[in-house]
Short mmCIF file of N, CA and C in Angstrom, two decimals:
data_model
loop_
_atom_site.label_atom_id
_atom_site.label_comp_id
_atom_site.label_asym_id
_atom_site.label_seq_id
_atom_site.Cartn_x
_atom_site.Cartn_y
_atom_site.Cartn_z
N MET A 277 0.84 -1.18 0.00
CA MET A 277 0.00 0.00 0.00
C MET A 277 0.89 1.23 0.00
N SER A 278 1.16 1.79 -1.15
CA SER A 278 1.97 2.99 -1.20
C SER A 278 1.47 3.88 -2.33
N ALA A 279 0.91 5.01 -1.97
CA ALA A 279 0.48 5.99 -2.95
C ALA A 279 1.55 7.05 -3.14
N LEU A 280 2.63 6.92 -2.39
CA LEU A 280 3.69 7.92 -2.42
C LEU A 280 5.03 7.21 -2.66
N ALA A 281 5.57 7.39 -3.84
CA ALA A 281 6.84 6.76 -4.20
C ALA A 281 8.00 7.50 -3.53
N PRO A 282 9.08 6.77 -3.21
CA PRO A 282 10.25 7.44 -2.65
C PRO A 282 10.73 8.57 -3.56
N GLY A 283 10.99 9.71 -2.96
CA GLY A 283 11.44 10.88 -3.72
C GLY A 283 10.31 11.72 -4.30
N ALA A 284 9.06 11.23 -4.17
CA ALA A 284 7.91 11.97 -4.72
C ALA A 284 7.52 13.13 -3.81
N VAL A 285 6.90 14.13 -4.39
CA VAL A 285 6.38 15.28 -3.65
C VAL A 285 4.88 15.35 -3.86
N VAL A 286 4.14 15.52 -2.77
CA VAL A 286 2.68 15.64 -2.83
C VAL A 286 2.30 16.92 -2.08
N ASP A 287 1.40 17.70 -2.65
CA ASP A 287 0.87 18.87 -1.95
C ASP A 287 -0.25 18.38 -1.04
N ALA A 288 0.08 18.12 0.21
CA ALA A 288 -0.87 17.54 1.16
C ALA A 288 -2.10 18.41 1.37
N ALA A 289 -1.94 19.72 1.23
CA ALA A 289 -3.06 20.63 1.44
C ALA A 289 -4.04 20.64 0.26
N ALA A 290 -3.56 20.24 -0.92
CA ALA A 290 -4.40 20.31 -2.12
C ALA A 290 -4.76 18.95 -2.71
N LEU A 291 -4.26 17.87 -2.12
CA LEU A 291 -4.53 16.53 -2.63
C LEU A 291 -6.03 16.26 -2.66
N PRO A 292 -6.62 15.91 -3.81
CA PRO A 292 -8.06 15.65 -3.86
C PRO A 292 -8.42 14.40 -3.05
N LEU A 293 -9.51 14.50 -2.29
CA LEU A 293 -10.00 13.38 -1.50
C LEU A 293 -11.46 13.12 -1.84
N ALA A 294 -11.81 11.86 -2.04
CA ALA A 294 -13.21 11.49 -2.26
C ALA A 294 -13.90 11.44 -0.90
N HIS A 295 -14.98 12.20 -0.77
CA HIS A 295 -15.71 12.27 0.50
C HIS A 295 -16.93 11.36 0.51
N GLU A 296 -17.24 10.89 1.71
CA GLU A 296 -18.45 10.11 1.96
C GLU A 296 -19.10 10.61 3.23
N PRO A 297 -20.44 10.50 3.33
CA PRO A 297 -21.09 10.89 4.58
C PRO A 297 -20.64 9.98 5.72
N LEU A 298 -20.60 10.53 6.91
CA LEU A 298 -20.32 9.72 8.09
C LEU A 298 -21.53 8.85 8.42
N PRO A 299 -21.32 7.71 9.07
CA PRO A 299 -22.47 6.90 9.50
C PRO A 299 -23.38 7.73 10.40
N ALA A 300 -24.67 7.62 10.21
CA ALA A 300 -25.65 8.40 10.99
C ALA A 300 -25.46 8.23 12.49
N SER A 301 -25.01 7.05 12.91
CA SER A 301 -24.82 6.79 14.35
C SER A 301 -23.70 7.63 14.96
N GLU A 302 -22.82 8.19 14.12
CA GLU A 302 -21.71 9.01 14.61
C GLU A 302 -22.00 10.51 14.55
N VAL A 303 -22.97 10.92 13.72
CA VAL A 303 -23.24 12.35 13.51
C VAL A 303 -24.11 12.89 14.64
N LEU A 304 -23.63 13.97 15.26
CA LEU A 304 -24.37 14.62 16.33
C LEU A 304 -25.06 15.89 15.85
N SER A 305 -24.47 16.56 14.84
CA SER A 305 -25.13 17.72 14.23
C SER A 305 -24.52 17.98 12.86
N GLY A 306 -25.33 18.59 12.00
CA GLY A 306 -24.89 18.88 10.65
C GLY A 306 -24.92 17.64 9.76
N ALA A 307 -24.21 17.71 8.65
CA ALA A 307 -24.12 16.59 7.70
C ALA A 307 -22.67 16.45 7.24
N PRO A 308 -21.75 16.21 8.21
CA PRO A 308 -20.35 16.16 7.85
C PRO A 308 -20.01 14.97 6.95
N THR A 309 -19.01 15.19 6.10
CA THR A 309 -18.47 14.12 5.27
C THR A 309 -16.98 14.02 5.58
N THR A 310 -16.41 12.86 5.28
CA THR A 310 -14.97 12.68 5.46
C THR A 310 -14.36 12.08 4.20
N GLY A 311 -13.09 12.38 4.03
CA GLY A 311 -12.30 11.79 2.95
C GLY A 311 -10.92 11.48 3.49
N ALA A 312 -10.31 10.44 2.98
CA ALA A 312 -8.97 10.07 3.44
C ALA A 312 -8.22 9.34 2.35
N VAL A 313 -6.91 9.39 2.44
CA VAL A 313 -6.05 8.60 1.57
C VAL A 313 -4.83 8.19 2.38
N ALA A 314 -4.54 6.90 2.33
CA ALA A 314 -3.31 6.40 2.94
C ALA A 314 -2.19 6.65 1.94
N LEU A 315 -1.15 7.34 2.36
CA LEU A 315 -0.05 7.65 1.45
C LEU A 315 1.02 6.57 1.45
N ASP A 316 1.26 5.98 2.63
CA ASP A 316 2.30 4.97 2.72
C ASP A 316 2.18 4.23 4.03
N GLU A 317 2.90 3.12 4.12
CA GLU A 317 3.03 2.36 5.35
C GLU A 317 4.51 2.07 5.55
N LEU A 318 5.02 2.44 6.71
CA LEU A 318 6.42 2.23 7.04
C LEU A 318 6.49 1.41 8.32
N SER A 319 7.03 0.22 8.23
CA SER A 319 7.16 -0.67 9.40
C SER A 319 5.84 -0.82 10.15
N GLY A 320 4.73 -0.96 9.41
CA GLY A 320 3.42 -1.16 10.02
C GLY A 320 2.73 0.10 10.47
N ILE A 321 3.30 1.26 10.22
CA ILE A 321 2.71 2.54 10.62
C ILE A 321 2.17 3.23 9.37
N GLU A 322 0.87 3.55 9.40
CA GLU A 322 0.24 4.19 8.25
C GLU A 322 0.38 5.70 8.32
N ILE A 323 0.66 6.31 7.18
CA ILE A 323 0.75 7.76 7.05
C ILE A 323 -0.24 8.18 5.99
N GLY A 324 -1.08 9.17 6.30
CA GLY A 324 -2.08 9.57 5.32
C GLY A 324 -2.63 10.96 5.57
N ILE A 325 -3.61 11.29 4.76
CA ILE A 325 -4.31 12.57 4.85
C ILE A 325 -5.77 12.26 5.16
N TRP A 326 -6.37 13.02 6.07
CA TRP A 326 -7.79 12.86 6.45
C TRP A 326 -8.41 14.23 6.50
N GLU A 327 -9.68 14.31 6.08
CA GLU A 327 -10.39 15.58 6.04
C GLU A 327 -11.84 15.38 6.46
N MET A 328 -12.40 16.39 7.14
CA MET A 328 -13.82 16.37 7.54
C MET A 328 -14.41 17.76 7.31
N THR A 329 -15.63 17.79 6.77
CA THR A 329 -16.35 19.04 6.56
C THR A 329 -17.08 19.44 7.85
N PRO A 330 -17.56 20.69 7.94
CA PRO A 330 -18.19 21.16 9.17
C PRO A 330 -19.35 20.28 9.65
N GLY A 331 -19.41 20.17 10.96
CA GLY A 331 -20.43 19.38 11.65
C GLY A 331 -19.83 18.83 12.93
N THR A 332 -20.61 18.03 13.64
CA THR A 332 -20.16 17.44 14.90
C THR A 332 -20.39 15.94 14.84
N ALA A 333 -19.36 15.18 15.24
CA ALA A 333 -19.45 13.72 15.19
C ALA A 333 -18.66 13.11 16.33
N SER A 334 -19.09 11.92 16.74
CA SER A 334 -18.37 11.17 17.78
C SER A 334 -17.44 10.17 17.10
N ASP A 335 -16.39 9.77 17.84
CA ASP A 335 -15.42 8.83 17.28
C ASP A 335 -14.75 8.07 18.41
N THR A 336 -14.25 6.89 18.09
CA THR A 336 -13.35 6.15 18.97
C THR A 336 -12.01 6.13 18.25
N GLU A 337 -11.00 6.65 18.90
CA GLU A 337 -9.74 6.93 18.25
C GLU A 337 -8.83 5.72 18.08
N ALA A 338 -7.97 5.84 17.07
CA ALA A 338 -6.85 4.92 16.87
C ALA A 338 -5.64 5.55 17.57
N ASP A 339 -4.58 4.79 17.73
CA ASP A 339 -3.33 5.32 18.26
C ASP A 339 -2.70 6.15 17.15
N GLU A 340 -2.63 7.47 17.33
CA GLU A 340 -2.14 8.31 16.24
C GLU A 340 -1.55 9.62 16.73
N VAL A 341 -0.73 10.18 15.86
CA VAL A 341 -0.22 11.55 15.99
C VAL A 341 -0.64 12.24 14.70
N PHE A 342 -1.12 13.49 14.80
CA PHE A 342 -1.45 14.22 13.58
C PHE A 342 -1.04 15.67 13.66
N VAL A 343 -0.87 16.25 12.46
CA VAL A 343 -0.57 17.67 12.32
C VAL A 343 -1.68 18.27 11.48
N VAL A 344 -2.27 19.35 11.97
CA VAL A 344 -3.35 20.02 11.25
C VAL A 344 -2.76 20.87 10.13
N LEU A 345 -3.27 20.65 8.92
CA LEU A 345 -2.85 21.44 7.76
C LEU A 345 -3.74 22.67 7.58
N SER A 346 -5.07 22.46 7.73
CA SER A 346 -6.01 23.56 7.52
C SER A 346 -7.30 23.28 8.29
N GLY A 347 -8.05 24.36 8.51
CA GLY A 347 -9.33 24.24 9.20
C GLY A 347 -9.22 24.39 10.70
N ARG A 348 -10.36 24.31 11.34
CA ARG A 348 -10.43 24.48 12.80
C ARG A 348 -11.40 23.46 13.38
N ALA A 349 -11.07 23.01 14.60
CA ALA A 349 -11.93 22.03 15.27
C ALA A 349 -11.77 22.15 16.78
N ARG A 350 -12.81 21.70 17.44
CA ARG A 350 -12.78 21.51 18.90
C ARG A 350 -12.92 20.02 19.11
N ILE A 351 -12.01 19.45 19.89
CA ILE A 351 -12.07 18.03 20.20
C ILE A 351 -12.36 17.90 21.69
N GLU A 352 -13.50 17.29 21.99
CA GLU A 352 -13.88 17.04 23.37
C GLU A 352 -13.64 15.57 23.67
N PHE A 353 -13.11 15.30 24.85
CA PHE A 353 -12.84 13.94 25.26
C PHE A 353 -13.95 13.48 26.21
N VAL A 354 -14.48 12.28 25.98
CA VAL A 354 -15.53 11.76 26.83
C VAL A 354 -15.01 11.56 28.25
N ASP A 355 -13.71 11.26 28.40
CA ASP A 355 -13.07 11.13 29.71
C ASP A 355 -13.05 12.51 30.36
N PRO A 356 -13.77 12.70 31.47
CA PRO A 356 -13.85 14.03 32.09
C PRO A 356 -12.51 14.54 32.63
N ALA A 357 -11.51 13.67 32.76
CA ALA A 357 -10.21 14.10 33.26
C ALA A 357 -9.41 14.85 32.19
N LEU A 358 -9.84 14.76 30.94
CA LEU A 358 -9.12 15.42 29.85
C LEU A 358 -9.88 16.67 29.40
N PRO A 359 -9.20 17.81 29.32
CA PRO A 359 -9.88 19.02 28.86
C PRO A 359 -10.09 18.99 27.34
N SER A 360 -11.10 19.71 26.88
CA SER A 360 -11.31 19.88 25.44
C SER A 360 -10.15 20.68 24.87
N ILE A 361 -9.88 20.48 23.57
CA ILE A 361 -8.81 21.23 22.93
C ILE A 361 -9.33 21.90 21.66
N GLU A 362 -8.76 23.04 21.34
CA GLU A 362 -9.03 23.75 20.09
C GLU A 362 -7.81 23.56 19.22
N VAL A 363 -8.01 23.13 17.97
CA VAL A 363 -6.88 22.89 17.09
C VAL A 363 -7.08 23.61 15.76
N GLY A 364 -5.96 23.98 15.15
CA GLY A 364 -5.97 24.66 13.86
C GLY A 364 -4.63 24.42 13.18
N PRO A 365 -4.38 25.10 12.07
CA PRO A 365 -3.16 24.89 11.31
C PRO A 365 -1.91 24.94 12.19
N GLY A 366 -1.10 23.89 12.06
CA GLY A 366 0.13 23.79 12.82
C GLY A 366 0.01 23.01 14.12
N SER A 367 -1.21 22.75 14.59
CA SER A 367 -1.38 21.99 15.84
C SER A 367 -0.88 20.57 15.65
N LEU A 368 -0.17 20.08 16.65
CA LEU A 368 0.31 18.70 16.68
C LEU A 368 -0.39 18.02 17.84
N VAL A 369 -1.07 16.89 17.57
CA VAL A 369 -1.92 16.24 18.58
C VAL A 369 -1.58 14.76 18.65
N ARG A 370 -1.63 14.22 19.86
CA ARG A 370 -1.44 12.78 20.09
C ARG A 370 -2.72 12.22 20.66
N LEU A 371 -3.26 11.19 20.02
CA LEU A 371 -4.44 10.49 20.51
C LEU A 371 -4.07 9.04 20.79
N ALA A 372 -4.75 8.41 21.74
CA ALA A 372 -4.46 7.03 22.11
C ALA A 372 -5.61 6.12 21.69
N GLU A 373 -5.27 4.90 21.36
CA GLU A 373 -6.23 3.87 20.98
C GLU A 373 -7.36 3.80 22.01
N GLY A 374 -8.59 3.85 21.52
CA GLY A 374 -9.75 3.68 22.39
C GLY A 374 -10.32 4.95 22.99
N MET A 375 -9.61 6.08 22.87
CA MET A 375 -10.15 7.34 23.40
C MET A 375 -11.47 7.62 22.70
N ARG A 376 -12.48 8.03 23.46
CA ARG A 376 -13.75 8.42 22.85
C ARG A 376 -13.79 9.94 22.80
N THR A 377 -14.12 10.46 21.60
CA THR A 377 -14.06 11.89 21.36
C THR A 377 -15.31 12.39 20.65
N VAL A 378 -15.51 13.71 20.73
CA VAL A 378 -16.52 14.40 19.94
C VAL A 378 -15.80 15.53 19.22
N TRP A 379 -15.86 15.49 17.89
CA TRP A 379 -15.21 16.49 17.04
C TRP A 379 -16.25 17.48 16.54
N THR A 380 -16.02 18.77 16.78
CA THR A 380 -16.85 19.83 16.21
C THR A 380 -15.96 20.58 15.22
N ILE A 381 -16.26 20.40 13.95
CA ILE A 381 -15.48 21.03 12.88
C ILE A 381 -16.19 22.32 12.48
N THR A 382 -15.48 23.45 12.59
CA THR A 382 -16.08 24.74 12.24
C THR A 382 -15.62 25.22 10.86
N GLU A 383 -14.45 24.77 10.42
CA GLU A 383 -13.93 25.03 9.06
C GLU A 383 -13.39 23.71 8.56
N THR A 384 -13.68 23.36 7.30
CA THR A 384 -13.21 22.07 6.77
C THR A 384 -11.79 21.81 7.25
N PHE A 385 -11.61 20.65 7.86
CA PHE A 385 -10.43 20.30 8.65
C PHE A 385 -9.62 19.23 7.93
N ARG A 386 -8.33 19.48 7.72
CA ARG A 386 -7.46 18.51 7.05
C ARG A 386 -6.22 18.29 7.90
N LYS A 387 -5.84 17.02 8.03
CA LYS A 387 -4.67 16.67 8.82
C LYS A 387 -3.83 15.62 8.10
N VAL A 388 -2.55 15.60 8.44
CA VAL A 388 -1.65 14.50 8.08
C VAL A 388 -1.58 13.64 9.34
N TYR A 389 -1.89 12.35 9.20
CA TYR A 389 -1.87 11.47 10.36
C TYR A 389 -0.80 10.39 10.22
N ILE A 390 -0.34 9.95 11.36
CA ILE A 390 0.58 8.82 11.48
C ILE A 390 -0.06 7.91 12.51
N ALA A 391 -0.49 6.72 12.06
CA ALA A 391 -1.24 5.81 12.94
C ALA A 391 -0.73 4.39 12.84
#
């Protein structure tokens, strides 16, 4: 699984992504859609681009680190010990496998993820 050849350059902010609606069971408000592409896998670690349009949805997280390329979001953690965070371009975030979250996207949100 490699969409990115060694030495290749990809404009991560402009890469076209095919979007699909989120499952109704995850949508809390709006009609958000998501798109993603896995760019490569290195030693079992996937690297890709993920995007979500405005709306609010719940999720159970994978073990990942991501960098926000564009857009804005508020991520609320179901665990009351963790404060909500506001993220935007340049934010670097670490999520752990199994964390339950609620994402409120206010501007179409795009990230590079490593999972």
